[in-house]
PDB file of C-alpha atoms in Angstrom:
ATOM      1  CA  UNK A  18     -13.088  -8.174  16.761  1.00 52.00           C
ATOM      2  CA  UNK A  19     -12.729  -4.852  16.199  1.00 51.00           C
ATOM      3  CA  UNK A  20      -8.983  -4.697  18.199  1.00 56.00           C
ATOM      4  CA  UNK A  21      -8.655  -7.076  15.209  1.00 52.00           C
ATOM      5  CA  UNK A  22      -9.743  -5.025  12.424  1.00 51.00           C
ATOM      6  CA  UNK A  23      -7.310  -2.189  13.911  1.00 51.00           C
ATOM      7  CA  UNK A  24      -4.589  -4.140  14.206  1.00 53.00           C
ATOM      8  CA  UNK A  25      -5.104  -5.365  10.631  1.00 50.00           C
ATOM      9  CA  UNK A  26      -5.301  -2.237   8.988  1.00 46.00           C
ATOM     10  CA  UNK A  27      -1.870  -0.651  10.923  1.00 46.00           C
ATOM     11  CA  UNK A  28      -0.609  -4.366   8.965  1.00 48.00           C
ATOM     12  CA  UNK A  29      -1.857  -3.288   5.842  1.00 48.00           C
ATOM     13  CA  UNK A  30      -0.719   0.357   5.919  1.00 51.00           C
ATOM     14  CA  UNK A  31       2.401  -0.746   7.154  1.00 50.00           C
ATOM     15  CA  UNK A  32       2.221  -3.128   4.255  1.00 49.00           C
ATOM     16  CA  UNK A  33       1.753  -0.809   1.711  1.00 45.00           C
ATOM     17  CA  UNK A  34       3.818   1.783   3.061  1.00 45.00           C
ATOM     18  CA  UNK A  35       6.611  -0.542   2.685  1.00 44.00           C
ATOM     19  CA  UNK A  36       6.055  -1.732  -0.706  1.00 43.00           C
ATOM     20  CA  UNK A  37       4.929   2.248  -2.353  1.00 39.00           C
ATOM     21  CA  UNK A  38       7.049   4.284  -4.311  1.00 32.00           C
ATOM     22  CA  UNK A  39       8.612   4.208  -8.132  1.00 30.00           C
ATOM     23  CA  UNK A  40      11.693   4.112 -10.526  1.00 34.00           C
ATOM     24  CA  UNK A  41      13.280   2.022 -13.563  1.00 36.00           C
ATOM     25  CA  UNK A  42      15.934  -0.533 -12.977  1.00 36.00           C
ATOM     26  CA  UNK A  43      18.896  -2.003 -14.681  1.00 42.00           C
ATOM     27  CA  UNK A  44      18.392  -5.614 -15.892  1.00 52.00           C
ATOM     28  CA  UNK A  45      17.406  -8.041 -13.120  1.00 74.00           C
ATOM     29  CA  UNK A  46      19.678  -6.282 -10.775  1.00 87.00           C
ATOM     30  CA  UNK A  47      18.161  -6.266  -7.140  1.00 89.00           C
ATOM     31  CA  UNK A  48      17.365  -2.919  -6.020  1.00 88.00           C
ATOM     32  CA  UNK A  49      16.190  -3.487  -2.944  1.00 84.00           C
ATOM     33  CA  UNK A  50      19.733  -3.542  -1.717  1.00 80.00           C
ATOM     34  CA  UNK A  51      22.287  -0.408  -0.942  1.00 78.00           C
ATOM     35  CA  UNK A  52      24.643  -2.098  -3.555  1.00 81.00           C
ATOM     36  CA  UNK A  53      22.741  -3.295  -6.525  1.00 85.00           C
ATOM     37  CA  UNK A  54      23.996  -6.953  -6.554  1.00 87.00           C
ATOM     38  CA  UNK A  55      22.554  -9.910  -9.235  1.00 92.00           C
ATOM     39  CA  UNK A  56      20.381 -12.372  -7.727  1.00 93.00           C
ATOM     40  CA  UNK A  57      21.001 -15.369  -5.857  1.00 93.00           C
ATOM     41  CA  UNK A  58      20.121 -18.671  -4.769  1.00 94.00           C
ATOM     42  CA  UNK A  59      18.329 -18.728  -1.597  1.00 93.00           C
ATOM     43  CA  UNK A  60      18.650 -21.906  -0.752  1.00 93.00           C
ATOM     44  CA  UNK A  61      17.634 -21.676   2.643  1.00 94.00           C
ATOM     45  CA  UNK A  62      14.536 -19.859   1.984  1.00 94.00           C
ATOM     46  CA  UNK A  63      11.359 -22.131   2.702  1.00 95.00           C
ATOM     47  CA  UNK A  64       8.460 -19.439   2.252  1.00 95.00           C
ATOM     48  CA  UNK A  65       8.904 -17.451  -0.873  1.00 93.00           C
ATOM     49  CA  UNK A  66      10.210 -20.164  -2.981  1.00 90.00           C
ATOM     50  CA  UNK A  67       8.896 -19.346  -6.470  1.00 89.00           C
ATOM     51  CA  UNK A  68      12.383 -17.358  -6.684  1.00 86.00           C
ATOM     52  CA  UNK A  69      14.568 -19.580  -4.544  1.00 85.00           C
ATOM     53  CA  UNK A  70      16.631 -20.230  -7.549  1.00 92.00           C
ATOM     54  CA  UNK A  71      17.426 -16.792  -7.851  1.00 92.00           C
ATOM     55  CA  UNK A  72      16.180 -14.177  -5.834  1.00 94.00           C
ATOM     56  CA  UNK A  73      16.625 -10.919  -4.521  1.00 93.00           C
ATOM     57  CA  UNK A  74      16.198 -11.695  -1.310  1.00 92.00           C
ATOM     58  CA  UNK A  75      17.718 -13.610   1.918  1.00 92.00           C
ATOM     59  CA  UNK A  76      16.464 -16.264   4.172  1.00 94.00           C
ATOM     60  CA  UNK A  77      15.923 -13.681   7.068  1.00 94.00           C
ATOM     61  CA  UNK A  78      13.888 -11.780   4.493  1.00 91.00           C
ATOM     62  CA  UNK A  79      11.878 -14.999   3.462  1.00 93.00           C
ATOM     63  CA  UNK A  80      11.229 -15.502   7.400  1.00 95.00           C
ATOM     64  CA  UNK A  81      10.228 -11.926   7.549  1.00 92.00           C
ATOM     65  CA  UNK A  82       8.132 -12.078   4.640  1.00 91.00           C
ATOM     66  CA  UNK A  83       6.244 -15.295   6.189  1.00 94.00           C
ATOM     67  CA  UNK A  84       5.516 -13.659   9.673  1.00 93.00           C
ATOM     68  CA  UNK A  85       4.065 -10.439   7.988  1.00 89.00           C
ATOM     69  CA  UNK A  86       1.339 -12.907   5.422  1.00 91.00           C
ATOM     70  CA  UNK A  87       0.512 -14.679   8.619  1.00 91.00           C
ATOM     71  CA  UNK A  88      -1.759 -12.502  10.005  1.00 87.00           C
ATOM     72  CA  UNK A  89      -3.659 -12.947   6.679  1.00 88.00           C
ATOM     73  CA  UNK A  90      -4.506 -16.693   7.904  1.00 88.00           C
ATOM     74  CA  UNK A  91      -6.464 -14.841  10.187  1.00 88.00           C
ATOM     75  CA  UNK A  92      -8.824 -13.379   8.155  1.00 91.00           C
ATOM     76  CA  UNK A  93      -9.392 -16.120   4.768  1.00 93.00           C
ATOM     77  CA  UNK A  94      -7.783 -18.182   2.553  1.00 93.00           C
ATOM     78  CA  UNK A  95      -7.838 -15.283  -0.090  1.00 93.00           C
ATOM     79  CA  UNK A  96      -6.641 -12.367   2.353  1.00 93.00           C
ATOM     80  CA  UNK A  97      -3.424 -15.014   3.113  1.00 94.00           C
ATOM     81  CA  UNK A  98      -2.753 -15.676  -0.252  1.00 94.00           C
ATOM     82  CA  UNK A  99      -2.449 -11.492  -1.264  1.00 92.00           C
ATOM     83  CA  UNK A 100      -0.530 -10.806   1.853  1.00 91.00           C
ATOM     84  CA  UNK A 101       2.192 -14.084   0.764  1.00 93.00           C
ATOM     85  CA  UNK A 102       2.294 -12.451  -2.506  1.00 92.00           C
ATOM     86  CA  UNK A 103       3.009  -8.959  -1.391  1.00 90.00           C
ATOM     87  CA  UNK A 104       5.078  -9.843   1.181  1.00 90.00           C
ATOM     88  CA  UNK A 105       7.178 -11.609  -1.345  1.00 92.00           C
ATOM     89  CA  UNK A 106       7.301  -9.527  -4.346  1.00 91.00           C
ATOM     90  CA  UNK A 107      10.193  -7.769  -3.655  1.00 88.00           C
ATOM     91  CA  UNK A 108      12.155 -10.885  -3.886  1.00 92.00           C
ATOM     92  CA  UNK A 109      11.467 -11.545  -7.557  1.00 91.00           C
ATOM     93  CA  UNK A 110      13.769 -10.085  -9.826  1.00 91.00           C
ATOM     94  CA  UNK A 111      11.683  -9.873 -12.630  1.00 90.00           C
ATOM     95  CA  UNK A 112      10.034  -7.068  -9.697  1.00 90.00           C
ATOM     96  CA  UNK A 113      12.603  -5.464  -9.680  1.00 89.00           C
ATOM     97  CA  UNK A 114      11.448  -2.613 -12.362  1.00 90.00           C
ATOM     98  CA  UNK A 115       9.152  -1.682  -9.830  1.00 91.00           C
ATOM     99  CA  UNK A 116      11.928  -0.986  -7.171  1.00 87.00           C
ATOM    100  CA  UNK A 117      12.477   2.414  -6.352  1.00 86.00           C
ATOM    101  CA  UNK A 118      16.073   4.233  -5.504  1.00 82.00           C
ATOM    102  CA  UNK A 119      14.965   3.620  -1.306  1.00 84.00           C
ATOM    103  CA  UNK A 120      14.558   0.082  -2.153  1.00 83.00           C
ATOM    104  CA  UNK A 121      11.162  -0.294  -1.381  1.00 85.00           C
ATOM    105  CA  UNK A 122       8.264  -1.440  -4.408  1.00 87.00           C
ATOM    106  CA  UNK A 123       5.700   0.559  -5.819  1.00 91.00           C
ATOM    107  CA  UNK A 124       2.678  -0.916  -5.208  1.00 91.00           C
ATOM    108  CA  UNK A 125      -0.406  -0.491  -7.811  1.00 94.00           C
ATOM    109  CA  UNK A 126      -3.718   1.064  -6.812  1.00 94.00           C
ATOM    110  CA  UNK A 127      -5.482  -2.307  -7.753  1.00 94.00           C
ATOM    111  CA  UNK A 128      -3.256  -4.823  -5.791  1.00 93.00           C
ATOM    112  CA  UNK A 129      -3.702  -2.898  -3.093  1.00 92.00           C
ATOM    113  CA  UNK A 130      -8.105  -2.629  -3.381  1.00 94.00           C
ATOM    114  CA  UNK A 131      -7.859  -7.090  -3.802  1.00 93.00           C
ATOM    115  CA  UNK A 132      -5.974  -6.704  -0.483  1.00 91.00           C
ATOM    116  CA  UNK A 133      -8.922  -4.595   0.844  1.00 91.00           C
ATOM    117  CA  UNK A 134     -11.284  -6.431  -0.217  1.00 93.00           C
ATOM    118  CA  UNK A 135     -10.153 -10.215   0.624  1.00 93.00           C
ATOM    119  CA  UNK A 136      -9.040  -8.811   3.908  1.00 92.00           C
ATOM    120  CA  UNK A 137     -12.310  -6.926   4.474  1.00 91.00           C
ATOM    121  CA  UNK A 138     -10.705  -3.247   5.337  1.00 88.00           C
ATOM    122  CA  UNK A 139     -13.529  -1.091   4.012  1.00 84.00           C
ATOM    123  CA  UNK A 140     -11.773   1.878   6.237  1.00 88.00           C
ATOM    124  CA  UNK A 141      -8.364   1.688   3.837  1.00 86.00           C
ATOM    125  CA  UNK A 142      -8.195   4.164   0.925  1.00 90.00           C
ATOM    126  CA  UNK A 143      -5.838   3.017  -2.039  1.00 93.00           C
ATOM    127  CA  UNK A 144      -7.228   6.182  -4.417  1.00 94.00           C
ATOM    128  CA  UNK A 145      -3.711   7.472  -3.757  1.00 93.00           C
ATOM    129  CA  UNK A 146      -2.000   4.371  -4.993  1.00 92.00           C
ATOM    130  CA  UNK A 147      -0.480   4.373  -8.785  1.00 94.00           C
ATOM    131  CA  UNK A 148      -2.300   2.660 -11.708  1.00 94.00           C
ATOM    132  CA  UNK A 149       1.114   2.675 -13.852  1.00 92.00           C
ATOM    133  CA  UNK A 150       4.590   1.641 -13.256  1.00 90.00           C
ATOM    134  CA  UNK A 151       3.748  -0.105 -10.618  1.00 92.00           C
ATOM    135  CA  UNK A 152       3.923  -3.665  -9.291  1.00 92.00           C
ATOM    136  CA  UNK A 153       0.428  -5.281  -9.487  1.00 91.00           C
ATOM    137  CA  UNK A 154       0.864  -8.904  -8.731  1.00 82.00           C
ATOM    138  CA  UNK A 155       3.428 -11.571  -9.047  1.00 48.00           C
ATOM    139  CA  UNK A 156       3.898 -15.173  -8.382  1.00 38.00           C
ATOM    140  CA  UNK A 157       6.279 -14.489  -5.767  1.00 34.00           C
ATOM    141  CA  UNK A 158       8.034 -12.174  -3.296  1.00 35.00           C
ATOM    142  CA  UNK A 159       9.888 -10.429   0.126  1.00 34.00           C
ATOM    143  CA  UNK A 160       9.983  -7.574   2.288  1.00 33.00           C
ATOM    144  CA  UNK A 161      12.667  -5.567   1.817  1.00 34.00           C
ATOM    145  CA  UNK A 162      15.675  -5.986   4.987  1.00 31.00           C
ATOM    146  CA  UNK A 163      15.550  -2.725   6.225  1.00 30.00           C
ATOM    147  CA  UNK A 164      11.920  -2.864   7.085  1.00 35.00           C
ATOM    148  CA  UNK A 165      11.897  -6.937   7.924  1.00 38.00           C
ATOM    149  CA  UNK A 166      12.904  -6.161  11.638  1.00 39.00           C
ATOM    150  CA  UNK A 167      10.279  -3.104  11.919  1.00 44.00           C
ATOM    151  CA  UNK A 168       7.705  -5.288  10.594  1.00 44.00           C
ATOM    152  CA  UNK A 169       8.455  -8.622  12.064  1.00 47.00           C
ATOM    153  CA  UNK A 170       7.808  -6.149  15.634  1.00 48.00           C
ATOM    154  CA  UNK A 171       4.834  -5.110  15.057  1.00 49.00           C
ATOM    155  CA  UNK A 172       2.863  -8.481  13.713  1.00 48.00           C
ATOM    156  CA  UNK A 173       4.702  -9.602  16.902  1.00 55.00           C
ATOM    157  CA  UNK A 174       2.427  -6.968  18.819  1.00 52.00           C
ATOM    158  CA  UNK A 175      -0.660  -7.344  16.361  1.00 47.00           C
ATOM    159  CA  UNK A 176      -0.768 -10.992  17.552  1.00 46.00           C
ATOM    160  CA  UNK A 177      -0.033 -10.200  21.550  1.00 51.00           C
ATOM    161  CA  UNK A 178      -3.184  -8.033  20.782  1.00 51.00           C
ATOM    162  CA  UNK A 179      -5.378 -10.572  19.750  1.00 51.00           C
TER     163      UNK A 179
END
């Protein structure tokens, strides 16, 4: 259980590592690309699909984004749910705002304590996170594509730990 707990936490970290940092944005541009480009269908996305219809994100992103909420299932209902919807909140354009210039979200101090808590981390601090200009919570979602294959490797090793 407690190999668990561990492996959960590097997750979250990694998590919120990924999605921290801030900056404006032009008009539902995606930032979280080296080319600003307009969103897009995604039509073969099957995880994040509140923004299938146009979002700022691919399908190897939406597979990415569905590996890395996974080991939420683990935990509860209520830890999965916050993990899907951080792990997919970069694909939302209306998100976007909350992209910074390395492409990666700025994550708010209190999405990051309901991830905490539903997950049961008591050892993760978020008193560093931002309370402004940040990205709080969303409908939907994705990991940004330079992390995806850095992340997708180590859930891979959190579950071959468990």
């Amino acid at each position: 259980m407690m190999r668990f707990n561990i492996s959960l936490l590097v997750v979250v970290i990694a998590l919120v590592a990924l999605l921290a940092s801030s900056s404006s944005c032009f008009a539902q541009q995606c930032k979280n690309r080296k080319t600003f480009a307009d969103p897009t269908a995604c039509t073969s996305c099957t995880f994040c699909t509140a923004t299938k219809s146009s979002s700022c994100c691919t399908a190897a992103e939406d597979s990415a984004a569905s590996l890395a909420a996974s080991v939420g299932q683990l935990v509860s209902t209520g830890c999965y749910d916050l993990m899907k919807m951080g792990a997919c909140a970069i694909c939302d354009p209306k998100n976007q705002q909350f992209v910074n210039e390395n492409g990666t979200l700025v994550v708010c101090k209190s999405a990051c304590q309901r991830v905490v808590s539903a997950c049961g981390l008591t050892s993760v601090s978020c008193d560093s996170m931002p309370t402004t200009n940040c990205w709080s919570g969303a409908l939907s979602v994705v990991m940004l594509w330079k992390a995806s294959l850095v992340f997708m490797v180590m859930m891979i090793g959190v579950v071959f730990m468990l």
